[in-house]
Short mmCIF file of C-alpha atoms and ligand atoms in Angstrom, two decimals:
data_model
loop_
_atom_site.label_atom_id
_atom_site.label_comp_id
_atom_site.label_asym_id
_atom_site.label_seq_id
_atom_site.Cartn_x
_atom_site.Cartn_y
_atom_site.Cartn_z
CA MET V 1 -18.99 -13.77 12.78
CA GLU V 2 -22.34 -12.08 12.53
CA ARG V 3 -22.44 -8.37 12.40
CA GLU V 4 -23.88 -7.97 15.92
CA LYS V 5 -20.88 -9.61 17.53
CA ARG V 6 -18.15 -7.61 15.85
CA ARG V 7 -16.29 -5.15 18.04
CA ALA V 8 -14.39 -3.37 15.27
CA TRP V 9 -14.31 -4.17 11.57
CA ALA V 10 -13.23 -2.77 8.22
CA GLU V 11 -15.75 -2.71 5.42
CA ILE V 12 -14.03 -3.03 2.04
CA ASP V 13 -15.99 -1.95 -1.00
CA LEU V 14 -14.65 -3.99 -3.92
CA GLY V 15 -16.89 -2.08 -6.31
CA SER V 16 -14.73 0.94 -5.59
CA LEU V 17 -11.66 -1.11 -6.49
CA ASP V 18 -13.24 -1.72 -9.91
CA HIS V 19 -13.87 2.00 -10.23
CA ASN V 20 -10.33 2.99 -9.29
CA TYR V 21 -8.79 0.34 -11.49
CA HIS V 22 -10.75 1.56 -14.50
CA ALA V 23 -10.05 5.21 -13.63
CA LEU V 24 -6.30 4.50 -13.67
CA ARG V 25 -6.52 2.35 -16.78
CA SER V 26 -8.24 5.16 -18.63
CA MET V 27 -5.23 7.38 -17.99
CA LEU V 28 -2.77 4.93 -19.52
CA PRO V 29 -1.74 4.29 -23.08
CA GLU V 30 -3.55 1.20 -24.33
CA ASP V 31 -0.56 -1.11 -24.41
CA CYS V 32 0.73 -0.05 -21.00
CA LYS V 33 0.58 -2.89 -18.49
CA MET V 34 -0.64 -2.45 -14.95
CA LEU V 35 1.16 -4.02 -12.02
CA CYS V 36 -0.92 -3.64 -8.87
CA SER V 37 0.78 -3.35 -5.51
CA VAL V 38 -0.81 -5.66 -2.93
CA LYS V 39 2.07 -5.66 -0.45
CA ALA V 40 1.44 -5.36 3.29
CA ASN V 41 -1.78 -7.35 3.06
CA GLY V 42 -3.05 -5.22 0.21
CA TYR V 43 -2.39 -2.00 2.17
CA GLY V 44 -4.47 -3.50 4.96
CA HIS V 45 -7.43 -4.34 2.72
CA GLY V 46 -6.72 -8.08 2.57
CA ALA V 47 -4.24 -9.15 -0.11
CA LEU V 48 -6.07 -12.21 -1.38
CA PRO V 49 -9.58 -10.81 -1.93
CA VAL V 50 -8.06 -7.69 -3.51
CA ALA V 51 -5.74 -9.76 -5.73
CA LYS V 52 -8.62 -12.00 -6.81
CA ARG V 53 -10.64 -8.97 -7.80
CA LEU V 54 -7.68 -7.45 -9.66
CA GLU V 55 -7.13 -10.70 -11.50
CA ARG V 56 -10.76 -10.60 -12.64
CA LEU V 57 -10.38 -6.96 -13.66
CA GLY V 58 -7.54 -7.85 -15.99
CA ALA V 59 -4.50 -6.64 -14.06
CA ASP V 60 -1.25 -7.71 -15.69
CA TYR V 61 1.01 -8.17 -12.70
CA LEU V 62 0.99 -8.03 -8.90
CA ALA V 63 3.72 -6.83 -6.57
CA VAL V 64 4.45 -7.89 -3.01
CA ALA V 65 7.21 -7.11 -0.54
CA CYS V 66 8.47 -10.61 0.16
CA LEU V 67 8.27 -14.32 -0.59
CA GLU V 68 5.74 -15.03 2.17
CA GLU V 69 3.31 -12.53 0.74
CA ALA V 70 3.72 -14.05 -2.71
CA ILE V 71 3.19 -17.61 -1.48
CA GLN V 72 0.04 -16.55 0.33
CA LEU V 73 -1.37 -15.33 -2.98
CA ARG V 74 -0.35 -18.46 -4.90
CA GLU V 75 -1.82 -20.74 -2.23
CA GLY V 76 -4.98 -18.69 -2.52
CA GLY V 77 -5.16 -19.50 -6.21
CA ILE V 78 -3.72 -16.37 -7.82
CA THR V 79 -2.10 -17.16 -11.17
CA LEU V 80 -1.04 -13.66 -12.29
CA PRO V 81 2.69 -12.94 -12.47
CA ILE V 82 3.93 -11.71 -9.10
CA LEU V 83 6.97 -9.50 -8.60
CA ILE V 84 8.74 -9.65 -5.24
CA LEU V 85 10.07 -6.15 -4.65
CA GLY V 86 12.22 -7.00 -1.63
CA TRP V 87 14.96 -9.44 -0.78
CA THR V 88 14.64 -13.20 -0.96
CA ASP V 89 17.35 -15.49 0.36
CA PRO V 90 18.84 -17.05 -2.78
CA GLU V 91 18.72 -20.41 -0.97
CA LEU V 92 14.96 -20.12 -1.39
CA ALA V 93 15.30 -20.15 -5.18
CA PRO V 94 13.40 -23.47 -5.34
CA GLU V 95 10.41 -21.68 -3.83
CA LEU V 96 10.63 -18.89 -6.39
CA ILE V 97 10.65 -21.55 -9.09
CA ARG V 98 7.93 -23.70 -7.59
CA TYR V 99 5.56 -20.76 -7.18
CA LYS V 100 6.54 -19.12 -10.49
CA LEU V 101 7.54 -15.84 -8.89
CA THR V 102 9.48 -12.94 -10.33
CA GLN V 103 12.31 -11.62 -8.19
CA SER V 104 13.78 -8.15 -8.26
CA VAL V 105 17.56 -8.04 -8.37
CA PHE V 106 19.30 -5.07 -6.84
CA ASP V 107 22.96 -6.00 -6.67
CA GLY V 108 25.53 -8.09 -8.50
CA GLU V 109 26.38 -10.43 -5.66
CA PHE V 110 22.71 -11.28 -5.25
CA ALA V 111 22.37 -11.93 -9.00
CA LEU V 112 25.32 -14.29 -8.88
CA ARG V 113 24.00 -16.28 -5.93
CA LEU V 114 20.49 -16.43 -7.38
CA SER V 115 21.92 -17.68 -10.65
CA GLN V 116 23.88 -20.43 -8.85
CA CYS V 117 20.84 -21.54 -6.88
CA ALA V 118 18.66 -21.55 -9.99
CA GLN V 119 21.22 -23.67 -11.85
CA ARG V 120 21.40 -26.07 -8.95
CA ALA V 121 17.64 -26.45 -9.22
CA GLY V 122 18.00 -26.85 -12.97
CA LYS V 123 15.51 -24.09 -13.67
CA THR V 124 15.25 -20.43 -14.65
CA ILE V 125 14.02 -17.58 -12.48
CA THR V 126 12.36 -14.56 -14.00
CA VAL V 127 13.95 -11.37 -12.71
CA HIS V 128 13.58 -7.61 -12.90
CA LEU V 129 16.58 -5.33 -12.47
CA ALA V 130 16.08 -2.66 -9.79
CA VAL V 131 17.76 0.67 -10.50
CA ASP V 132 18.41 3.36 -7.91
CA THR V 133 18.04 6.67 -9.72
CA GLY V 134 17.93 8.79 -6.59
CA MET V 135 15.73 7.17 -3.96
CA SER V 136 18.78 5.67 -2.22
CA ARG V 137 16.94 2.50 -1.41
CA LEU V 138 17.22 -0.70 -3.44
CA GLY V 139 18.92 -0.93 -6.80
CA PHE V 140 22.01 -0.31 -8.87
CA LEU V 141 23.13 3.29 -8.59
CA CYS V 142 23.13 5.24 -11.80
CA GLY V 143 24.00 8.84 -11.09
CA GLU V 144 26.58 10.49 -13.30
CA LYS V 145 29.46 8.93 -11.39
CA GLU V 146 28.03 5.44 -11.19
CA LEU V 147 26.51 4.95 -14.62
CA ALA V 148 29.53 3.40 -16.31
CA GLY V 149 30.17 1.03 -13.42
CA THR V 150 26.57 -0.07 -13.38
CA VAL V 151 26.54 -0.72 -17.12
CA GLU V 152 29.64 -2.83 -16.67
CA GLU V 153 28.15 -4.78 -13.80
CA VAL V 154 24.84 -5.36 -15.54
CA THR V 155 26.71 -6.50 -18.65
CA ARG V 156 28.44 -9.02 -16.43
CA ILE V 157 25.35 -10.42 -14.71
CA TYR V 158 22.98 -10.28 -17.67
CA PRO V 159 24.24 -13.49 -19.32
CA LEU V 160 24.28 -15.47 -16.05
CA PRO V 161 22.58 -18.82 -16.53
CA GLY V 162 19.35 -19.46 -14.66
CA LEU V 163 18.16 -15.86 -14.81
CA ALA V 164 15.60 -14.57 -17.31
CA TRP V 165 15.68 -10.79 -17.42
CA GLU V 166 12.14 -9.73 -18.11
CA GLY V 167 12.04 -6.23 -16.67
CA ILE V 168 13.89 -3.21 -15.35
CA PHE V 169 12.53 -0.60 -12.99
CA THR V 170 13.21 2.36 -10.76
CA HIS V 171 11.23 4.15 -8.08
CA PHE V 172 10.63 7.90 -7.69
CA SER V 173 11.17 9.44 -4.28
CA ASP V 174 9.35 12.73 -4.83
CA ALA V 175 6.78 12.28 -7.57
CA ASP V 176 4.21 14.07 -5.42
CA GLY V 177 6.64 16.90 -4.72
CA SER V 178 9.37 17.97 -7.09
CA GLU V 179 8.94 17.78 -10.84
CA GLU V 180 12.59 18.66 -11.31
CA TYR V 181 13.85 15.80 -9.19
CA THR V 182 11.40 13.32 -10.70
CA MET V 183 12.54 14.26 -14.19
CA LEU V 184 16.16 13.93 -13.10
CA GLN V 185 15.42 10.39 -11.90
CA PHE V 186 13.53 9.60 -15.09
CA THR V 187 16.36 10.92 -17.24
CA ARG V 188 18.90 8.82 -15.36
CA PHE V 189 16.73 5.79 -15.95
CA LEU V 190 16.42 6.49 -19.69
CA ASP V 191 20.17 7.13 -19.92
CA LEU V 192 20.88 3.77 -18.35
CA LEU V 193 18.45 2.04 -20.74
CA LYS V 194 20.21 3.67 -23.67
CA ALA V 195 23.66 2.72 -22.43
CA LEU V 196 22.54 -0.87 -21.87
CA GLU V 197 20.98 -1.05 -25.29
CA LYS V 198 24.36 -0.20 -26.74
CA GLN V 199 25.59 -3.38 -25.08
CA ASN V 200 22.65 -5.17 -26.66
CA ILE V 201 20.92 -5.51 -23.31
CA LYS V 202 17.19 -4.98 -23.54
CA PHE V 203 14.26 -5.48 -21.25
CA LYS V 204 10.71 -6.24 -22.31
CA ILE V 205 9.07 -4.43 -19.38
CA ARG V 206 10.45 -1.06 -18.30
CA HIS V 207 8.57 0.48 -15.39
CA CYS V 208 8.94 3.33 -12.93
CA ALA V 209 5.61 5.00 -12.12
CA ALA V 210 3.82 4.33 -8.82
CA SER V 211 0.52 6.12 -8.07
CA ALA V 212 1.95 9.63 -7.78
CA ALA V 213 3.76 9.44 -11.12
CA VAL V 214 0.77 7.88 -12.87
CA LEU V 215 -1.32 10.83 -11.69
CA ASN V 216 1.27 13.59 -12.12
CA TYR V 217 3.64 12.45 -14.88
CA PRO V 218 1.93 10.18 -17.40
CA CYS V 219 5.01 10.57 -19.60
CA THR V 220 6.84 8.20 -17.24
CA CYS V 221 4.48 5.25 -17.78
CA LEU V 222 6.69 3.33 -20.27
CA ASP V 223 5.70 -0.36 -20.58
CA MET V 224 4.08 -0.80 -17.18
CA VAL V 225 2.97 1.22 -14.13
CA ARG V 226 2.96 0.16 -10.48
CA PRO V 227 0.11 1.85 -8.62
CA GLY V 228 -0.77 0.93 -5.05
CA ILE V 229 -2.46 3.55 -2.96
CA ALA V 230 -4.56 4.95 -5.84
CA LEU V 231 -6.16 1.55 -6.38
CA TYR V 232 -7.34 1.66 -2.79
CA GLY V 233 -8.91 5.03 -3.50
CA HIS V 234 -6.38 7.41 -1.98
CA TYR V 235 -4.26 10.09 -3.56
CA PRO V 236 -0.60 9.76 -2.58
CA HIS V 237 -0.61 13.43 -1.68
CA PRO V 238 -3.24 16.22 -1.67
CA SER V 239 -1.31 17.84 -4.55
CA CYS V 240 -2.29 14.92 -6.77
CA GLU V 241 -5.92 15.24 -5.95
CA ASP V 242 -8.28 15.34 -8.85
CA LEU V 243 -11.40 16.95 -7.55
CA SER V 244 -13.56 15.82 -10.42
CA GLU V 245 -16.64 13.88 -9.46
CA ASP V 246 -15.21 10.77 -10.96
CA GLY V 247 -12.12 10.78 -8.79
CA LEU V 248 -10.82 7.86 -6.78
CA ARG V 249 -13.07 6.15 -4.24
CA PRO V 250 -11.70 4.88 -0.92
CA LEU V 251 -12.37 1.19 -0.34
CA MET V 252 -12.16 1.02 3.42
CA THR V 253 -14.49 2.17 6.17
CA LEU V 254 -13.25 1.36 9.65
CA LYS V 255 -16.14 0.86 12.04
CA THR V 256 -16.72 0.01 15.64
CA ARG V 257 -19.61 0.10 18.04
CA VAL V 258 -20.65 1.65 21.32
CA VAL V 259 -20.25 -0.91 24.06
CA SER V 260 -21.25 1.25 27.02
CA VAL V 261 -22.84 4.64 27.66
CA LYS V 262 -22.80 6.40 31.00
CA THR V 263 -22.99 9.84 32.51
CA VAL V 264 -19.95 11.04 34.41
CA PRO V 265 -19.84 14.15 36.66
CA ALA V 266 -17.96 17.34 35.79
CA GLY V 267 -14.35 17.35 36.99
CA THR V 268 -13.78 13.66 36.27
CA PRO V 269 -10.61 12.67 34.39
CA VAL V 270 -10.95 10.31 31.42
CA SER V 271 -8.60 7.45 30.52
CA TYR V 272 -4.91 6.79 31.20
CA GLY V 273 -2.81 9.63 32.45
CA ARG V 274 -5.90 11.77 33.16
CA THR V 275 -5.01 14.03 30.24
CA HIS V 276 -8.62 15.06 29.75
CA VAL V 277 -10.76 16.34 32.62
CA LEU V 278 -14.45 16.74 31.86
CA GLU V 279 -15.60 20.34 32.11
CA ARG V 280 -19.26 19.47 32.32
CA GLU V 281 -21.35 16.53 33.29
CA THR V 282 -20.76 14.29 30.29
CA ARG V 283 -22.39 11.36 28.58
CA LEU V 284 -19.50 9.14 27.61
CA ALA V 285 -19.74 6.43 24.97
CA VAL V 286 -17.09 3.73 25.20
CA LEU V 287 -16.09 2.47 21.73
CA SER V 288 -14.56 -0.95 21.17
CA VAL V 289 -11.60 0.11 19.08
CA GLY V 290 -8.10 1.14 20.12
CA TYR V 291 -4.49 1.23 19.07
CA GLY V 292 -4.46 -2.58 19.15
CA ASP V 293 -6.72 -2.34 16.11
CA GLY V 294 -4.62 0.30 14.39
CA LEU V 295 -6.29 3.45 15.64
CA PRO V 296 -3.23 5.62 16.32
CA ARG V 297 -2.83 6.67 19.92
CA GLY V 298 -1.31 9.89 18.61
CA CYS V 299 -4.74 11.24 17.77
CA SER V 300 -6.01 10.90 21.35
CA ASP V 301 -8.02 13.98 22.32
CA LYS V 302 -7.92 15.24 18.69
CA LEU V 303 -10.03 12.81 16.73
CA ARG V 304 -13.73 13.05 16.11
CA VAL V 305 -15.85 10.13 15.02
CA TRP V 306 -19.09 9.90 13.09
CA MET V 307 -21.98 8.35 14.96
CA SER V 308 -25.69 8.58 14.59
CA GLY V 309 -25.35 11.20 11.84
CA GLN V 310 -23.18 13.59 13.85
CA TRP V 311 -19.60 14.13 14.97
CA ALA V 312 -18.49 13.21 18.47
CA PRO V 313 -15.05 14.09 19.89
CA ILE V 314 -12.79 11.38 21.31
CA VAL V 315 -11.79 12.40 24.82
CA GLY V 316 -8.77 11.20 26.74
CA ARG V 317 -6.14 8.76 25.59
CA ILE V 318 -6.94 6.02 23.14
CA CYS V 319 -6.41 2.67 24.90
CA MET V 320 -5.37 -0.65 23.35
CA ASP V 321 -8.90 -1.96 22.86
CA LEU V 322 -11.16 0.97 23.71
CA CYS V 323 -11.61 4.70 23.51
CA MET V 324 -14.16 7.19 24.80
CA ALA V 325 -16.33 9.68 22.92
CA ASP V 326 -18.27 12.61 24.36
CA VAL V 327 -21.88 12.08 23.27
CA THR V 328 -23.51 14.62 25.58
CA ASP V 329 -24.92 16.40 22.54
CA LEU V 330 -26.01 13.16 20.88
CA PRO V 331 -28.71 11.91 23.27
CA GLN V 332 -29.87 9.33 20.71
CA VAL V 333 -26.60 7.38 20.91
CA CYS V 334 -26.94 4.09 22.74
CA GLN V 335 -25.19 0.81 23.38
CA GLY V 336 -24.59 -1.21 20.23
CA ASP V 337 -24.63 1.77 17.86
CA GLU V 338 -22.26 1.66 14.91
CA THR V 339 -19.55 4.30 14.76
CA GLU V 340 -17.37 5.28 11.83
CA ILE V 341 -13.70 5.87 12.60
CA TRP V 342 -12.64 6.60 9.03
CA GLY V 343 -13.99 6.19 5.52
CA GLY V 344 -17.35 7.52 4.48
CA HIS V 345 -17.45 10.73 6.49
CA ALA V 346 -14.04 10.99 8.10
CA ALA V 347 -11.21 10.79 5.58
CA VAL V 348 -8.37 8.54 6.72
CA GLU V 349 -6.09 11.33 5.48
CA GLU V 350 -7.49 13.59 8.21
CA VAL V 351 -6.99 10.96 10.90
CA ALA V 352 -3.44 10.48 9.62
CA ARG V 353 -2.79 14.20 9.77
CA LEU V 354 -3.95 14.32 13.39
CA ALA V 355 -1.68 11.42 14.21
CA GLY V 356 1.29 13.00 12.42
CA THR V 357 1.53 10.30 9.77
CA ILE V 358 0.23 9.37 6.32
CA GLN V 359 -2.81 7.40 5.17
CA TYR V 360 -0.59 4.55 3.96
CA GLU V 361 0.54 3.82 7.51
CA LEU V 362 -2.97 3.82 8.95
CA LEU V 363 -4.34 1.54 6.23
CA CYS V 364 -1.48 -0.96 6.57
CA GLY V 365 -1.76 -0.75 10.33
CA VAL V 366 -5.33 -1.99 10.64
CA GLY V 367 -4.90 -4.85 13.06
CA LYS V 368 -5.11 -8.58 12.49
CA ARG V 369 -8.04 -8.89 14.83
CA VAL V 370 -10.14 -6.48 12.76
CA PRO V 371 -12.20 -8.60 10.38
CA ARG V 372 -12.40 -7.35 6.81
CA VAL V 373 -15.94 -7.44 5.55
CA TYR V 374 -16.22 -7.37 1.75
CA LEU V 375 -19.04 -5.48 0.08
CA GLU V 376 -19.75 -6.34 -3.51
C1 PLP B 1 4.95 0.46 -2.70
C2 PLP B 1 5.55 0.60 -4.03
C3 PLP B 1 4.78 1.01 -5.12
C4 PLP B 1 3.37 1.51 -4.99
O1 PLP B 1 3.38 2.82 -4.47
P1 PLP B 1 2.06 3.69 -4.27
O2 PLP B 1 2.53 5.01 -3.78
O3 PLP B 1 1.24 2.97 -3.25
O4 PLP B 1 1.38 3.75 -5.58
C5 PLP B 1 5.39 0.98 -6.36
N1 PLP B 1 6.69 0.61 -6.51
C6 PLP B 1 7.45 0.24 -5.47
C7 PLP B 1 8.86 -0.14 -5.70
C8 PLP B 1 6.93 0.24 -4.19
O5 PLP B 1 7.70 -0.10 -3.16
#
């Protein structure tokens, strides 16, 4: 679709991906591998183009949430190892084998069933053991009380036929918050590794650091790191922010255009629910973007957008496909003008704050109907 016809689009600067990738790489020990998280359509940036670029950059591994996401990458020609972080029905073992995918294993029953299905297919599935050191999400528990039981269980599943244990990992819940808790999680992880080693159980790739830990606790990098958000140019949390000039660069700019401009008399309500009543005669610009594109309705009447070199406030509720900006003080604005919703001038972090959420959610939430336009 040519530029003129687009109603809302996301420009993705792949050059910034190169920059962020190298910036992260430079923080890592030389032999530390990098697994890049491209789950949820590459955090909304388009999983395949991002994965292709990462493959070219020399990434070691990719991670996705589920089998479908992994297959999409394989069908698109990606040959890097891919780790599925979430659950896969063991009955789908033939797919894991066919597409050469790595599966995370987070309980004994699952390991057993996966092993049976792999044997039935006469093949071996590469697996990583997920350890729950305090996130209370996926993985074998390994707090003080559970450690012995987990060692026992892992000792039992480790020799199962059809499974090739390549890696072991855990995930920090507060690496952008508490150092104490992060170190507690890290210590639990190391304790488990030690206990397993005593049973002669070793893993080639031990990994635990996502973006926040890579930035805040380089000591946790081990054999591989798993950044996501930082690759897309965003700090997981303002506390991680490195204000040096060579910091991370956001990839995405969400843009739309003005589809109508008109002057409305003072006292007129704007949009659904009439939450905003115009105090003065107002030039309203109607923008062709709404919550159906991923612009959160929660920032109705709070957001400002960048158009024609100035800020313009959004007035009234954000609709599914449209929203309205007050451009009374921007007389130069006219139909067809490009408008920036986030990226460039308006940080997505600020939009997220107004909407009461985090940048991750907004990036992932950019709608299907918003074309991604890749800049080299
Ligand atoms: C999403 C995810 C990551 C990446 O996290 P970021 O904060 O985006 O760097 C790493 N590991 C696991 C297990 C994840 O679910």
